[in-house]
PDB file of C-alpha atoms in Angstrom:
ATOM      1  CA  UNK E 109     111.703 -85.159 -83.282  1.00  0.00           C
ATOM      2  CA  UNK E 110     113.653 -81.801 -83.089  1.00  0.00           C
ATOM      3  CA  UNK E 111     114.100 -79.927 -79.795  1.00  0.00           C
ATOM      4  CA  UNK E 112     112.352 -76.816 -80.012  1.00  0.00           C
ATOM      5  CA  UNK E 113     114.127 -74.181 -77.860  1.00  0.00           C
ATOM      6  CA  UNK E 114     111.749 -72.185 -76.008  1.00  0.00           C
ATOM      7  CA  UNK E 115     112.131 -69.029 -74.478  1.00  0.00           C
ATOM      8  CA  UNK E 116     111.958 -68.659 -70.644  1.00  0.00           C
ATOM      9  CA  UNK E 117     109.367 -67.069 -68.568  1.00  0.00           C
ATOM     10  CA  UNK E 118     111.778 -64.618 -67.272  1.00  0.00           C
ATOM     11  CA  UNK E 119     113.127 -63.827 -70.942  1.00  0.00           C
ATOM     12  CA  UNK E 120     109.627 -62.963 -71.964  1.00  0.00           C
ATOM     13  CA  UNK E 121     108.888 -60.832 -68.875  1.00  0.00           C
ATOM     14  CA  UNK E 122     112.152 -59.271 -69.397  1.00  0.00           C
ATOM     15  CA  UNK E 123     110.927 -58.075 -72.808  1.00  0.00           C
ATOM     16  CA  UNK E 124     107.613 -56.917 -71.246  1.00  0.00           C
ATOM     17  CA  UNK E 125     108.996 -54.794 -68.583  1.00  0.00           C
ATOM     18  CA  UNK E 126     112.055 -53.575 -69.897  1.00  0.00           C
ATOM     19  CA  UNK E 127     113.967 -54.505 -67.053  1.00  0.00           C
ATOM     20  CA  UNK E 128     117.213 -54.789 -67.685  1.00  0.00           C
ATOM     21  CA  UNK E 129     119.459 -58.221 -67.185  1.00  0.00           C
ATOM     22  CA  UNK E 130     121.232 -58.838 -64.292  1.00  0.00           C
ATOM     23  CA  UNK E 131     124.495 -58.216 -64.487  1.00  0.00           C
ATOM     24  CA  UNK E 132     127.643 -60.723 -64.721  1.00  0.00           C
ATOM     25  CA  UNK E 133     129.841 -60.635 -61.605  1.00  0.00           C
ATOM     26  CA  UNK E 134     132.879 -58.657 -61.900  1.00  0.00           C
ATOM     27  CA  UNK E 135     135.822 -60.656 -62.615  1.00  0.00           C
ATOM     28  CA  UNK E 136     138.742 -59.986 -59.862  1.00  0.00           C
ATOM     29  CA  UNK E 137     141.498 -57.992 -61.440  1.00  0.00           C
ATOM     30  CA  UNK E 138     144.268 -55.520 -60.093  1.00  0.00           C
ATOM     31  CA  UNK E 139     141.667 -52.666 -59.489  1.00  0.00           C
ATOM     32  CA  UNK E 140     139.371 -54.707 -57.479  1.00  0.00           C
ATOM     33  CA  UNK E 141     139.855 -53.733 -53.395  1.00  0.00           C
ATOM     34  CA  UNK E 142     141.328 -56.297 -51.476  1.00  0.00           C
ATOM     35  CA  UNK E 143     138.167 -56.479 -48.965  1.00  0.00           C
ATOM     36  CA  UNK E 144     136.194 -58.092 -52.195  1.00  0.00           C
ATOM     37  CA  UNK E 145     139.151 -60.171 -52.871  1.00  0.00           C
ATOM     38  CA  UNK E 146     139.443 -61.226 -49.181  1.00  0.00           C
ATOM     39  CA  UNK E 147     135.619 -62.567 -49.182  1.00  0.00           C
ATOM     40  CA  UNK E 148     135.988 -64.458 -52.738  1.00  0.00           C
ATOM     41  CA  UNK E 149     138.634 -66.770 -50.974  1.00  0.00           C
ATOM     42  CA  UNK E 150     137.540 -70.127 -50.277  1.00  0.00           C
ATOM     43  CA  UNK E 151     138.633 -70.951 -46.672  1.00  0.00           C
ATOM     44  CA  UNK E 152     141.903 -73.631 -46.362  1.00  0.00           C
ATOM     45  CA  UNK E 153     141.430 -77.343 -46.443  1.00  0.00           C
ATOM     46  CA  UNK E 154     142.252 -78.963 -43.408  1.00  0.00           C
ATOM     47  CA  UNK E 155     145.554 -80.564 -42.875  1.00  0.00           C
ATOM     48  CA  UNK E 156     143.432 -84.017 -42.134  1.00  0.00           C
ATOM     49  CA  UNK E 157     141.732 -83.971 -45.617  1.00  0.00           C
ATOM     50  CA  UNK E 158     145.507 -84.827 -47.485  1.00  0.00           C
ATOM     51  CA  UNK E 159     145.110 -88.196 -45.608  1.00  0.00           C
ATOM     52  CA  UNK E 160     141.741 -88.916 -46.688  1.00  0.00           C
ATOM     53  CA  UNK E 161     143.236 -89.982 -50.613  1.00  0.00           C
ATOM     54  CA  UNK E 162     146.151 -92.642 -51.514  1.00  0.00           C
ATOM     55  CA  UNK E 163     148.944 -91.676 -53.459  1.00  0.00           C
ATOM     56  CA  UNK E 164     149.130 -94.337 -55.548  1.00  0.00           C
ATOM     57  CA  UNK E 165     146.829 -95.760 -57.459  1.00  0.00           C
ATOM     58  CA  UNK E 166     145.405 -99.606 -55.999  1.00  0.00           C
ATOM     59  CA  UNK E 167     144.831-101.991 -59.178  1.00  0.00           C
ATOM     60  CA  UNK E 168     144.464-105.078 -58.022  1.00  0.00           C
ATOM     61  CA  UNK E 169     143.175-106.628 -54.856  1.00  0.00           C
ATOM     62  CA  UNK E 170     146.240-108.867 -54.168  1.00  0.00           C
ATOM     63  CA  UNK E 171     149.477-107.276 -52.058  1.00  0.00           C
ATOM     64  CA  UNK E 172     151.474-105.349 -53.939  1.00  0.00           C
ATOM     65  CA  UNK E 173     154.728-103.963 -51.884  1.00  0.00           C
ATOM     66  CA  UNK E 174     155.030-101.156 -54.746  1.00  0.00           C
ATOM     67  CA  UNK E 175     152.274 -99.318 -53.275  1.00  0.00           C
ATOM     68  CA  UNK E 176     153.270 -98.998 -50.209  1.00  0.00           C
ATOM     69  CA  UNK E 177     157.050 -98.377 -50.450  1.00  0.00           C
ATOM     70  CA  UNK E 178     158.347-101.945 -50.628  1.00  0.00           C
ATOM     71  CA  UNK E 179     156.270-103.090 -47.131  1.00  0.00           C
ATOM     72  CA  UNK E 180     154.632-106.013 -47.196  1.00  0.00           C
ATOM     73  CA  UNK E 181     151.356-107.439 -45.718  1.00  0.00           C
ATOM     74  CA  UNK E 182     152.595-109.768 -42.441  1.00  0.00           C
ATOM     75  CA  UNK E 183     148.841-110.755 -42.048  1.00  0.00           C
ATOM     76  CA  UNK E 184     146.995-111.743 -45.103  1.00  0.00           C
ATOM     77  CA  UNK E 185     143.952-110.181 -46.227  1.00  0.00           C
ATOM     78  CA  UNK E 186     141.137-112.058 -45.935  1.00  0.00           C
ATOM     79  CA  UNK E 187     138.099-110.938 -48.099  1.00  0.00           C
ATOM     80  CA  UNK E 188     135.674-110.307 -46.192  1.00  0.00           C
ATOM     81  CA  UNK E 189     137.321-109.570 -42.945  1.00  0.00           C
ATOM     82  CA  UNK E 190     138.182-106.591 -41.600  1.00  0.00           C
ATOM     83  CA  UNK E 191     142.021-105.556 -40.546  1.00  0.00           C
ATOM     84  CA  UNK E 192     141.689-104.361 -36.929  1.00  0.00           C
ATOM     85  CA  UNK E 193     143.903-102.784 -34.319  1.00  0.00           C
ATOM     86  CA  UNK E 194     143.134-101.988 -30.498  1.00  0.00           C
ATOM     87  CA  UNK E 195     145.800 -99.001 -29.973  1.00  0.00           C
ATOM     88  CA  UNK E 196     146.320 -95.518 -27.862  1.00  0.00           C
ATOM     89  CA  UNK E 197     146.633 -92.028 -29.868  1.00  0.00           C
ATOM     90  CA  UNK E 198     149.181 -89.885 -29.498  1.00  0.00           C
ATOM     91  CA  UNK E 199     149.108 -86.685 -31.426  1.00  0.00           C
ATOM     92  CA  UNK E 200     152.621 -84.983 -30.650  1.00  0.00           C
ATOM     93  CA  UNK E 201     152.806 -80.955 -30.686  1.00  0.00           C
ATOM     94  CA  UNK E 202     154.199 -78.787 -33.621  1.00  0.00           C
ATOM     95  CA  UNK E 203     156.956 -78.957 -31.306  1.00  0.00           C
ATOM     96  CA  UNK E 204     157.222 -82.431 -30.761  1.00  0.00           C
ATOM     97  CA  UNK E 205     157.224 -83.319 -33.738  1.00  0.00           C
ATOM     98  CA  UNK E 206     160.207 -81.162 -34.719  1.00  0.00           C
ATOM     99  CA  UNK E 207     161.986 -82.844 -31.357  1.00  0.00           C
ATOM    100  CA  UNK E 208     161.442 -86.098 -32.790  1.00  0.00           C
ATOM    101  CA  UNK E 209     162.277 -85.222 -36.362  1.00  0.00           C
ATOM    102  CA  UNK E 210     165.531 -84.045 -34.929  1.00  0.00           C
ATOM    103  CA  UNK E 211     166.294 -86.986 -33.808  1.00  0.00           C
ATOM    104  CA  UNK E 212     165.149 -89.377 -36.781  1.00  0.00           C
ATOM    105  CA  UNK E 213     167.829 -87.172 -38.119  1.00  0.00           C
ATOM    106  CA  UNK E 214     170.613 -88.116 -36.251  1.00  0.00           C
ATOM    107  CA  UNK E 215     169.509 -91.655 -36.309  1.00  0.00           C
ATOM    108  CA  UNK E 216     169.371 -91.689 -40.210  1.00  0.00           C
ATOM    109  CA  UNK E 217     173.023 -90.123 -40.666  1.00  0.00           C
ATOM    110  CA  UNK E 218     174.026 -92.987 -38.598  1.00  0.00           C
ATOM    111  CA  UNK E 219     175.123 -95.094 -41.664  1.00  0.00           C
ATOM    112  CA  UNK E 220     178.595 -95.804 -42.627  1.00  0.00           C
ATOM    113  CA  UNK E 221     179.992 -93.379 -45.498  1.00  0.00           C
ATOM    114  CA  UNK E 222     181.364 -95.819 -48.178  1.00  0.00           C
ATOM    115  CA  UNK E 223     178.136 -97.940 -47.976  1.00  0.00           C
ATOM    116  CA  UNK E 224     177.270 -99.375 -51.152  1.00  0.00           C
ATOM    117  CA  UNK E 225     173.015 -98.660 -50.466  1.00  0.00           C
ATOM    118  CA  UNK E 226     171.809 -96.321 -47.876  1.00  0.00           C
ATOM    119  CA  UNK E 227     169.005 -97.498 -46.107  1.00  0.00           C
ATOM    120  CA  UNK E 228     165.944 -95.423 -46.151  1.00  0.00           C
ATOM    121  CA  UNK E 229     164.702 -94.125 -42.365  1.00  0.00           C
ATOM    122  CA  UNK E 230     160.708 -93.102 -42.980  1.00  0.00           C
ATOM    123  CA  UNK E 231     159.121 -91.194 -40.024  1.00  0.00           C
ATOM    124  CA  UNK E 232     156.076 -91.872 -39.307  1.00  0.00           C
ATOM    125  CA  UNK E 233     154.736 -88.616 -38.008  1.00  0.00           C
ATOM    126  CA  UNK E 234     153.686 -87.154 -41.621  1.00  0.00           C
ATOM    127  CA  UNK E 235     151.760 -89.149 -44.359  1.00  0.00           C
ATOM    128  CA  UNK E 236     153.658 -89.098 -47.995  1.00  0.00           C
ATOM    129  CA  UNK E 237     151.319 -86.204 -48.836  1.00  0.00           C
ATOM    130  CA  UNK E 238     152.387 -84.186 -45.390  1.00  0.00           C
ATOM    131  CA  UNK E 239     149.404 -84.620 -43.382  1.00  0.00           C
ATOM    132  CA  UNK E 240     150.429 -85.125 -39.527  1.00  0.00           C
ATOM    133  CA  UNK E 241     149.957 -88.331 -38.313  1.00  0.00           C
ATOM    134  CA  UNK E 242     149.334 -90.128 -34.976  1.00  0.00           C
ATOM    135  CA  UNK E 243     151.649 -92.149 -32.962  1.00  0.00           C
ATOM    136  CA  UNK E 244     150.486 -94.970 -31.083  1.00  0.00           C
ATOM    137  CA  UNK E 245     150.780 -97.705 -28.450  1.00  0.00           C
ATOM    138  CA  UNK E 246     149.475-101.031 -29.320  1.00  0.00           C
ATOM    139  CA  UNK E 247     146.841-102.999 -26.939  1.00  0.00           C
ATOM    140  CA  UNK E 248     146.530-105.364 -29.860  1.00  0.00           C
ATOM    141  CA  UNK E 249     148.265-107.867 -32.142  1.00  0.00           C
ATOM    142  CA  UNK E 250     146.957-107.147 -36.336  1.00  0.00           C
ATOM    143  CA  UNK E 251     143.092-108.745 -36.187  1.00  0.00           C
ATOM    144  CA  UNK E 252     141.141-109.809 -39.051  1.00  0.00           C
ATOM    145  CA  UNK E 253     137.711-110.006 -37.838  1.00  0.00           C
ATOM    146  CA  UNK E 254     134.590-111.099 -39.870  1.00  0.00           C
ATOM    147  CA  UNK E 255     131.999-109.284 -40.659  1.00  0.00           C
ATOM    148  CA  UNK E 256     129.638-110.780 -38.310  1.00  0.00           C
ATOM    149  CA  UNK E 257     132.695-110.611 -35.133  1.00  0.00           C
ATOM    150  CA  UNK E 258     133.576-107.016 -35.817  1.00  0.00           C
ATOM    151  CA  UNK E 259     130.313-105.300 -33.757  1.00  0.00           C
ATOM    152  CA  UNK E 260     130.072-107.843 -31.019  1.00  0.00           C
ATOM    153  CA  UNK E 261     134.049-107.570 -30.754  1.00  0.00           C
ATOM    154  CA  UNK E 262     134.166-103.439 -30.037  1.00  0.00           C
ATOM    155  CA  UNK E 263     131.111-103.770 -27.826  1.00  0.00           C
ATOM    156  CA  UNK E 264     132.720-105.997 -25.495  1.00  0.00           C
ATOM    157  CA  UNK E 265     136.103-104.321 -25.917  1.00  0.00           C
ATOM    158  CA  UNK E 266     134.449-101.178 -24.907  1.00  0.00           C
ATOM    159  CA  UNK E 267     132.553-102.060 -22.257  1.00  0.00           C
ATOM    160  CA  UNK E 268     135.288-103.786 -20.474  1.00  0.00           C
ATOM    161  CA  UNK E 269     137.356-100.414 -20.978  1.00  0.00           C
ATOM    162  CA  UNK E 270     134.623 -98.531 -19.042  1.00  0.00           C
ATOM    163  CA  UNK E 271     134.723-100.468 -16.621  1.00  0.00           C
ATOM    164  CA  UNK E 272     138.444-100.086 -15.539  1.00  0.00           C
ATOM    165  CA  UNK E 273     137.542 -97.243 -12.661  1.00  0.00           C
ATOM    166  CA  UNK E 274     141.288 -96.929 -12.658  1.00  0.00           C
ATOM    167  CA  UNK E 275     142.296 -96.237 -15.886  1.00  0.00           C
ATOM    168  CA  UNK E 276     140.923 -92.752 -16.300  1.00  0.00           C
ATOM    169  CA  UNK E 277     143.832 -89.775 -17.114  1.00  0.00           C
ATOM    170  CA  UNK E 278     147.140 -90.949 -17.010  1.00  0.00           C
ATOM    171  CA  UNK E 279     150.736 -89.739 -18.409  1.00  0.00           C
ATOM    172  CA  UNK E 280     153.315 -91.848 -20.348  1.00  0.00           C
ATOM    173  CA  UNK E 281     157.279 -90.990 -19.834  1.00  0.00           C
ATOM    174  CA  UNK E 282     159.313 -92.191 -23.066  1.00  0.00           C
ATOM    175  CA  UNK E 283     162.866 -94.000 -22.769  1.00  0.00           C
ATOM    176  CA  UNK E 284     165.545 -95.928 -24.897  1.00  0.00           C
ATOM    177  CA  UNK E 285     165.718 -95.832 -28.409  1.00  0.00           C
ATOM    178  CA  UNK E 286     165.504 -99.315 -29.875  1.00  0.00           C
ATOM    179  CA  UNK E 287     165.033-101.014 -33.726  1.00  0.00           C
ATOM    180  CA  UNK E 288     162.023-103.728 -34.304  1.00  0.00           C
ATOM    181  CA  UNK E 289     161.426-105.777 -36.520  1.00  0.00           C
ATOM    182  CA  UNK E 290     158.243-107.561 -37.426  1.00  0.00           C
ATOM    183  CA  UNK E 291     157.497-110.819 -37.701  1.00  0.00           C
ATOM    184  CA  UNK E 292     159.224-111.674 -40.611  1.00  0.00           C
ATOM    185  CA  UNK E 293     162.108-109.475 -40.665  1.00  0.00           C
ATOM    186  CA  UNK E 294     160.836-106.993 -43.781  1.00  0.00           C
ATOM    187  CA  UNK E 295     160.770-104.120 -41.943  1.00  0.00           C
ATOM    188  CA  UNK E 296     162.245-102.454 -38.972  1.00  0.00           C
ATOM    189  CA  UNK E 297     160.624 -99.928 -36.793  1.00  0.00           C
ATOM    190  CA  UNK E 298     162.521 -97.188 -34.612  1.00  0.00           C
ATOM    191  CA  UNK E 299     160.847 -97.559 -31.524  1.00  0.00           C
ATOM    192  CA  UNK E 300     160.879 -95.341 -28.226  1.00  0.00           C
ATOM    193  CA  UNK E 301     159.954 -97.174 -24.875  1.00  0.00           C
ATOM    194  CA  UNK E 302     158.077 -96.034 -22.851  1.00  0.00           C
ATOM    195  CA  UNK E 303     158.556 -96.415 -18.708  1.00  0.00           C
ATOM    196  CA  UNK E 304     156.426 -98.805 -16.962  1.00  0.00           C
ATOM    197  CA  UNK E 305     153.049 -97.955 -16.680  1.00  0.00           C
ATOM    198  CA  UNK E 306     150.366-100.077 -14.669  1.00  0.00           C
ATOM    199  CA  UNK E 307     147.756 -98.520 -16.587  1.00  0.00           C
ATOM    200  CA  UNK E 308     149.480 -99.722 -19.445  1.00  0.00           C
ATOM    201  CA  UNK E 309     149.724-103.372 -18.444  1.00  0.00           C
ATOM    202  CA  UNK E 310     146.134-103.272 -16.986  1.00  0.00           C
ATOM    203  CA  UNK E 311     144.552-102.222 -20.340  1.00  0.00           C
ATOM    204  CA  UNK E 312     146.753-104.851 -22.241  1.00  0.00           C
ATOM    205  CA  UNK E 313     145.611-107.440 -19.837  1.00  0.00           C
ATOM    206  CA  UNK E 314     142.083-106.666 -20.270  1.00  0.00           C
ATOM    207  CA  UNK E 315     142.131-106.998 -24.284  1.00  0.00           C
ATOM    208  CA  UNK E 316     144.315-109.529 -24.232  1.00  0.00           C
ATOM    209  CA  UNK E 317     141.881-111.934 -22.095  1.00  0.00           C
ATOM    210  CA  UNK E 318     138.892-110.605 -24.650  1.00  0.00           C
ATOM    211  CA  UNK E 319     140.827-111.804 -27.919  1.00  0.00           C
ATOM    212  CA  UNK E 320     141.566-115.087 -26.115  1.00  0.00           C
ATOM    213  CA  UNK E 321     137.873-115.612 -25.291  1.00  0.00           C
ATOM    214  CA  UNK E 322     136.739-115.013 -28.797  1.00  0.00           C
ATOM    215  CA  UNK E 323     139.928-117.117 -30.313  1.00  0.00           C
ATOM    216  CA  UNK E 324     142.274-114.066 -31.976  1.00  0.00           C
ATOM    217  CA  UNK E 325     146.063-113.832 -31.518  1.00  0.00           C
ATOM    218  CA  UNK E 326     147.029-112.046 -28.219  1.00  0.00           C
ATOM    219  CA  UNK E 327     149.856-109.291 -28.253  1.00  0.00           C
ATOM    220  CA  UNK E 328     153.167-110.286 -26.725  1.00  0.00           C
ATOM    221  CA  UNK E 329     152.058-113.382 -26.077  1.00  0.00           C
ATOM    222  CA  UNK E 330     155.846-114.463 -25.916  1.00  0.00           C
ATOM    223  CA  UNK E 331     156.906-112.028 -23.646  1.00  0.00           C
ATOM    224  CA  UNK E 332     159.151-109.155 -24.576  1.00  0.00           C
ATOM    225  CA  UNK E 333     161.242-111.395 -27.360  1.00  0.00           C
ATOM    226  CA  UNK E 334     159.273-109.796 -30.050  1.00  0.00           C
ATOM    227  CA  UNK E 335     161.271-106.283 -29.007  1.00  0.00           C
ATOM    228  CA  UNK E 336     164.889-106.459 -29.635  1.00  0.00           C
ATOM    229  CA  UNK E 337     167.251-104.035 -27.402  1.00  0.00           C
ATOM    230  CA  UNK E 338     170.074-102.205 -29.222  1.00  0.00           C
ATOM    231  CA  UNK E 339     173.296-103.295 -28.511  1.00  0.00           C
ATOM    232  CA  UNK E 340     176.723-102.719 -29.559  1.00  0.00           C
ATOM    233  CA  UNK E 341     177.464-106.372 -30.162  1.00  0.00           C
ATOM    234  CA  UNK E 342     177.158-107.396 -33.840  1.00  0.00           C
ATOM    235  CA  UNK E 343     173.866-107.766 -35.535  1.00  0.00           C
ATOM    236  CA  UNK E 344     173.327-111.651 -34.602  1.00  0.00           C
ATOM    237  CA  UNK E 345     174.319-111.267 -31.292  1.00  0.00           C
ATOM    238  CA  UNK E 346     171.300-108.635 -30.191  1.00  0.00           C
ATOM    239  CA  UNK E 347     170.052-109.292 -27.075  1.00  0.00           C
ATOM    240  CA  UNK E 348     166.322-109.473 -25.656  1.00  0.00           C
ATOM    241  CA  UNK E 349     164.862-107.231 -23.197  1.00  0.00           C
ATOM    242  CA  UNK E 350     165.227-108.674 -19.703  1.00  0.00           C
ATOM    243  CA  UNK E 351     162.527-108.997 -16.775  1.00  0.00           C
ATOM    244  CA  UNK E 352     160.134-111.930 -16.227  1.00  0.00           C
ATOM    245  CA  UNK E 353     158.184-113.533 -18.779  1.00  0.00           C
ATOM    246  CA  UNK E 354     155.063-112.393 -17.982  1.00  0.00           C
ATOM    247  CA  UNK E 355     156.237-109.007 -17.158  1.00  0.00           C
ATOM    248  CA  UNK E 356     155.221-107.059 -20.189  1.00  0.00           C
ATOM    249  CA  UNK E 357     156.219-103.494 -19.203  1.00  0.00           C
ATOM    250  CA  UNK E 358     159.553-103.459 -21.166  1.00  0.00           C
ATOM    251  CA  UNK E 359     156.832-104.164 -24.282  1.00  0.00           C
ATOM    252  CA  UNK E 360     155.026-101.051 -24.641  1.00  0.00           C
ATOM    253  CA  UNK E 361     156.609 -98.492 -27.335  1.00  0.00           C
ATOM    254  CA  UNK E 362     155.768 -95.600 -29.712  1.00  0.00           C
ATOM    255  CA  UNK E 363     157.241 -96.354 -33.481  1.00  0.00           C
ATOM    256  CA  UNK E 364     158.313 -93.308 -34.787  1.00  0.00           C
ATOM    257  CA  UNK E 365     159.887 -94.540 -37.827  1.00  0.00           C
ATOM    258  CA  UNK E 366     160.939 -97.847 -40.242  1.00  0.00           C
ATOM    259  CA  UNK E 367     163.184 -98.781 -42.582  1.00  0.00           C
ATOM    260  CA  UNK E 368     163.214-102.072 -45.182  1.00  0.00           C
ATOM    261  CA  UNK E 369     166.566-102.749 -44.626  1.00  0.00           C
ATOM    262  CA  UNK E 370     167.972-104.400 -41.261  1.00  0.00           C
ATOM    263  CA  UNK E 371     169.752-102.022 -39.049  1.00  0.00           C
ATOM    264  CA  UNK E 372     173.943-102.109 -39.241  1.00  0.00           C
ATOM    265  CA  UNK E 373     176.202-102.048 -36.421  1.00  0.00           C
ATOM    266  CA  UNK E 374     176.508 -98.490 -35.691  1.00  0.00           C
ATOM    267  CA  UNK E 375     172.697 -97.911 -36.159  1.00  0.00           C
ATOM    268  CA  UNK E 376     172.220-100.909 -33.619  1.00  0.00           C
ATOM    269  CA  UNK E 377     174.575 -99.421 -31.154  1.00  0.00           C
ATOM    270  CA  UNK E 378     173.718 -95.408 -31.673  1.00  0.00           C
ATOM    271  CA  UNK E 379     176.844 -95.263 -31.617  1.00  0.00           C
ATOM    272  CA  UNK E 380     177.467 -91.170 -32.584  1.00  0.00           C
ATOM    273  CA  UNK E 381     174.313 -90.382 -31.859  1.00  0.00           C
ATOM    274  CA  UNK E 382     173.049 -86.570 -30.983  1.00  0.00           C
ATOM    275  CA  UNK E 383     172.439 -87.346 -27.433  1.00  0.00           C
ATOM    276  CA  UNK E 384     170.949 -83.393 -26.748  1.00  0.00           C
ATOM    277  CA  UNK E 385     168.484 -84.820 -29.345  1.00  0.00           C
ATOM    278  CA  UNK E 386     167.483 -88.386 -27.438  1.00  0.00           C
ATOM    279  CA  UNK E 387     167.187 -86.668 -23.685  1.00  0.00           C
ATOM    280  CA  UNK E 388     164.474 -83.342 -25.557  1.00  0.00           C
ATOM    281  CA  UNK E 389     163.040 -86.544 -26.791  1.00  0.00           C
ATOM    282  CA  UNK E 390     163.008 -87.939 -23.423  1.00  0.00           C
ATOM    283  CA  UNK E 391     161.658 -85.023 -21.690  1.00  0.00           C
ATOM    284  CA  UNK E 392     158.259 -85.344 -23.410  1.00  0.00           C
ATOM    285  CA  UNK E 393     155.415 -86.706 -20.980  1.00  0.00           C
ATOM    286  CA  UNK E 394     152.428 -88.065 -23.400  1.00  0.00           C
ATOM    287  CA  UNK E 395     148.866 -87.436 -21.661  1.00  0.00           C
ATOM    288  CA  UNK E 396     146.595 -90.094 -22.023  1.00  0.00           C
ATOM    289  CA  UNK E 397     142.753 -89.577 -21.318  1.00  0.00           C
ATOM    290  CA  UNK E 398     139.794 -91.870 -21.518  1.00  0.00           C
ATOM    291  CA  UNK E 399     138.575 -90.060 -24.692  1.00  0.00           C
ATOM    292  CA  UNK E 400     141.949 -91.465 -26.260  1.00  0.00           C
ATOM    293  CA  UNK E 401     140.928 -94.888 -25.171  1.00  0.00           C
ATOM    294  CA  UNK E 402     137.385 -95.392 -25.605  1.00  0.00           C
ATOM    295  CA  UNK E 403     137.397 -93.280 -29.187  1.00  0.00           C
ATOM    296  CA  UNK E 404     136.091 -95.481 -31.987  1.00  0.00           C
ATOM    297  CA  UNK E 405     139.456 -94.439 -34.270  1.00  0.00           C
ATOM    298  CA  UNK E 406     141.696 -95.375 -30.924  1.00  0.00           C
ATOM    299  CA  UNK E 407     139.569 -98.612 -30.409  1.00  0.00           C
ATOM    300  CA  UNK E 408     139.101-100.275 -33.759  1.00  0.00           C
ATOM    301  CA  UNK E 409     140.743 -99.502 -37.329  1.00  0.00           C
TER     302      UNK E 409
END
C-alpha cells in the first residue's frame, strides 16, 4: 500500500488565514553584526572531554603494545575483574607544568649525539590528544579485583581513610630525580621523590594492611629495591635507595615521564643536566587535602 502524503494541520490553516510562513533563519555572512555572530557560537569544549576518547582504535580484547605506544600490560587482564589503583592526585598549575616540561627537556637531550636510536622521553602531564593530566602518588600496587570484591574493597578502604584524624591537609616537598623501571624492565619512568612524609607512610600503611586482609599484592612490599637511585656508575652497577627495610619513605614518588628503552649512562647520572631547571622543579610544594584522598577517581580506577 502507497503512502499517501497528507497535508499538515498548520499547512491547511496557513491557507485559511493567509498567514504567511515563518521565515528561514538568516544564514551568517559578512553583513551580519558581530553581536548575532557572538550568540550563534557554541561555547568551548572542555579541556577534560579530549580524554574521554582513545586514539586508537581497540580491536581485539588481548594486549596489544601497538595501542599504547609499545607498553605492555605487567598485570594481566583478567575478564571479569576490574584493574584498580589506590593513588593521590596531583593536578600541577599552568605553571608547573611548564617547570616540569622544562625539565623533561633537559632530561631528554641527555642522550649521546652519534647514538644509533634515540630513546623516546613521554611526559606524562598531557594525554596524546593534549588534555592535561594528573600526576600521582601510589598507595597501591596494580589490583585486579572481581566483580563481587570491588564494592566491599572501596568501602573498607574508605572508611579506614576517614578515620585517620591525622591525615587531613598536608603538603608534599619534591626531591631527586631518579629512572624506574617496572617489574619487568619494559618501561622506565622518570620519577621525582618526594621528602619524607608521615602522612605519607601512615596512609600506605593503612591500605597496605587492607589488601593483605583481603589477599591482594601489597605496594613495596620489598622495601625500596623496586626504586632504583641514579648513579654515575655504569648501568649494572645502579645502586638501591638506602634506609631500613621497612622504612618506606625513600618509596614515595611522582612519575612525570617514561621511556621503552633503558636509561644510558649519562641519562643515569644527569650528568649535563639544567640544574636551574631541577631546583624550580624542586621549589614546588604539592597540597594535599582530604578531598584528594577520599575522591572516588583518587581512591579506585
Amino acid at each position: 500500500m502507497a503512502l499517501v502524503d497528507y497535508a499538515s494541520s498548520s499547512d491547511d490553516e496557513s491557507e485559511v488565514t493567509g498567514t504567511p510562513p515563518v521565515p528561514k533563519r538568516q544564514r551568517i555572512g559578512t553583513n551580519t553584526p558581530t553581536s548575532e555572530i557572538k550568540s550563534n557560537n557554541l561555547p568551548p569544549l572542555p579541556s577534560s572531554f579530549h580524554d574521554l576518547y582513545a586514539t586508537s582504535v581497540r580491536t581485539s580484547t588481548g594486549d596489544n603494545p601497538a595501542l599504547h605506544g609499545g607498553r605492555k600490560r605487567t598485570t594481566p587482564h583478567v575478564a571479569g575483574n576490574w584493574p584498580s589503583h589506590v593513588y593521590l592526585e596531583w593536578y600541577p598549575t599552568s605553571t608547573e607544568v611548564d617547570t616540569i616540561t622544562t625539565l623533561l627537556s633537559s632530561v631528554s637531550s641527555l642522550q649521546a649525539p652519534d647514538s644509533e636510536h634515540l630513546a623516546k622521553l613521554h611526559n606524562s602531564l598531557t594525554s596524546e590528544l593534549g588534555a592535561a593530566l594528573s600526576l600521582h602518588i601510589s598507595l597501591s600496587a596494580s589490583l585486579s579485583l572481581s566483580t563481587a570484591q570491588k564494592d566491599d574493597f572501596l568501602e573498607v578502604l574508605s572508611n579506614a581513610f576517614e578515620n585517620l584524624h591525622r591525615v587531613s591537609s598536608f603538603e608534599v616537598s619534591l626531591g631527586d630525580l631518579l629512572w624506574a623501571p617496572n617489574r619487568d624492565r619494559s618501561r622506565w619512568f622518570l620519577v621525582l621523590k618526594t621528602q619524607k612524609q608521615d602522612e605519607l607512610k601512615l596512609l600506605l600503611d593503612r591500605c597496605n594492611k587492607i589488601c593483605e586482609q583481603q589477599k591482594l599484592p601489597t605496594l613495596y612490599e620489598h622495601g625500596s629495591k623496586g626504586i632504583k637511585a641514579a648513579s654515575a656508575e655504569p648501568l649494572k652497577q645502579l645502586s638501591t635507595l638506602s634506609g631500613p627495610k621497612d622504612d618506606l619513605s625513600d618509596c614515595f614518588h611522582f612519575s612525570i615521564g617514561w621511556q621503552l628503552e633503558e636509561p644510558n649512562d649519562r641519562q643515569l647520572s644527569f650528568k649535563g643536566i639544567d640544574c636551574a631547571s631541577l631546583e624550580a622543579v624542586k621549589n614546588i610544594r604539592v597540597k594535599i587535602d582530604s578531598r584528594s584522598i577520599l575522591g572516588n577517581r583518587s581512591i579506585l580506577s
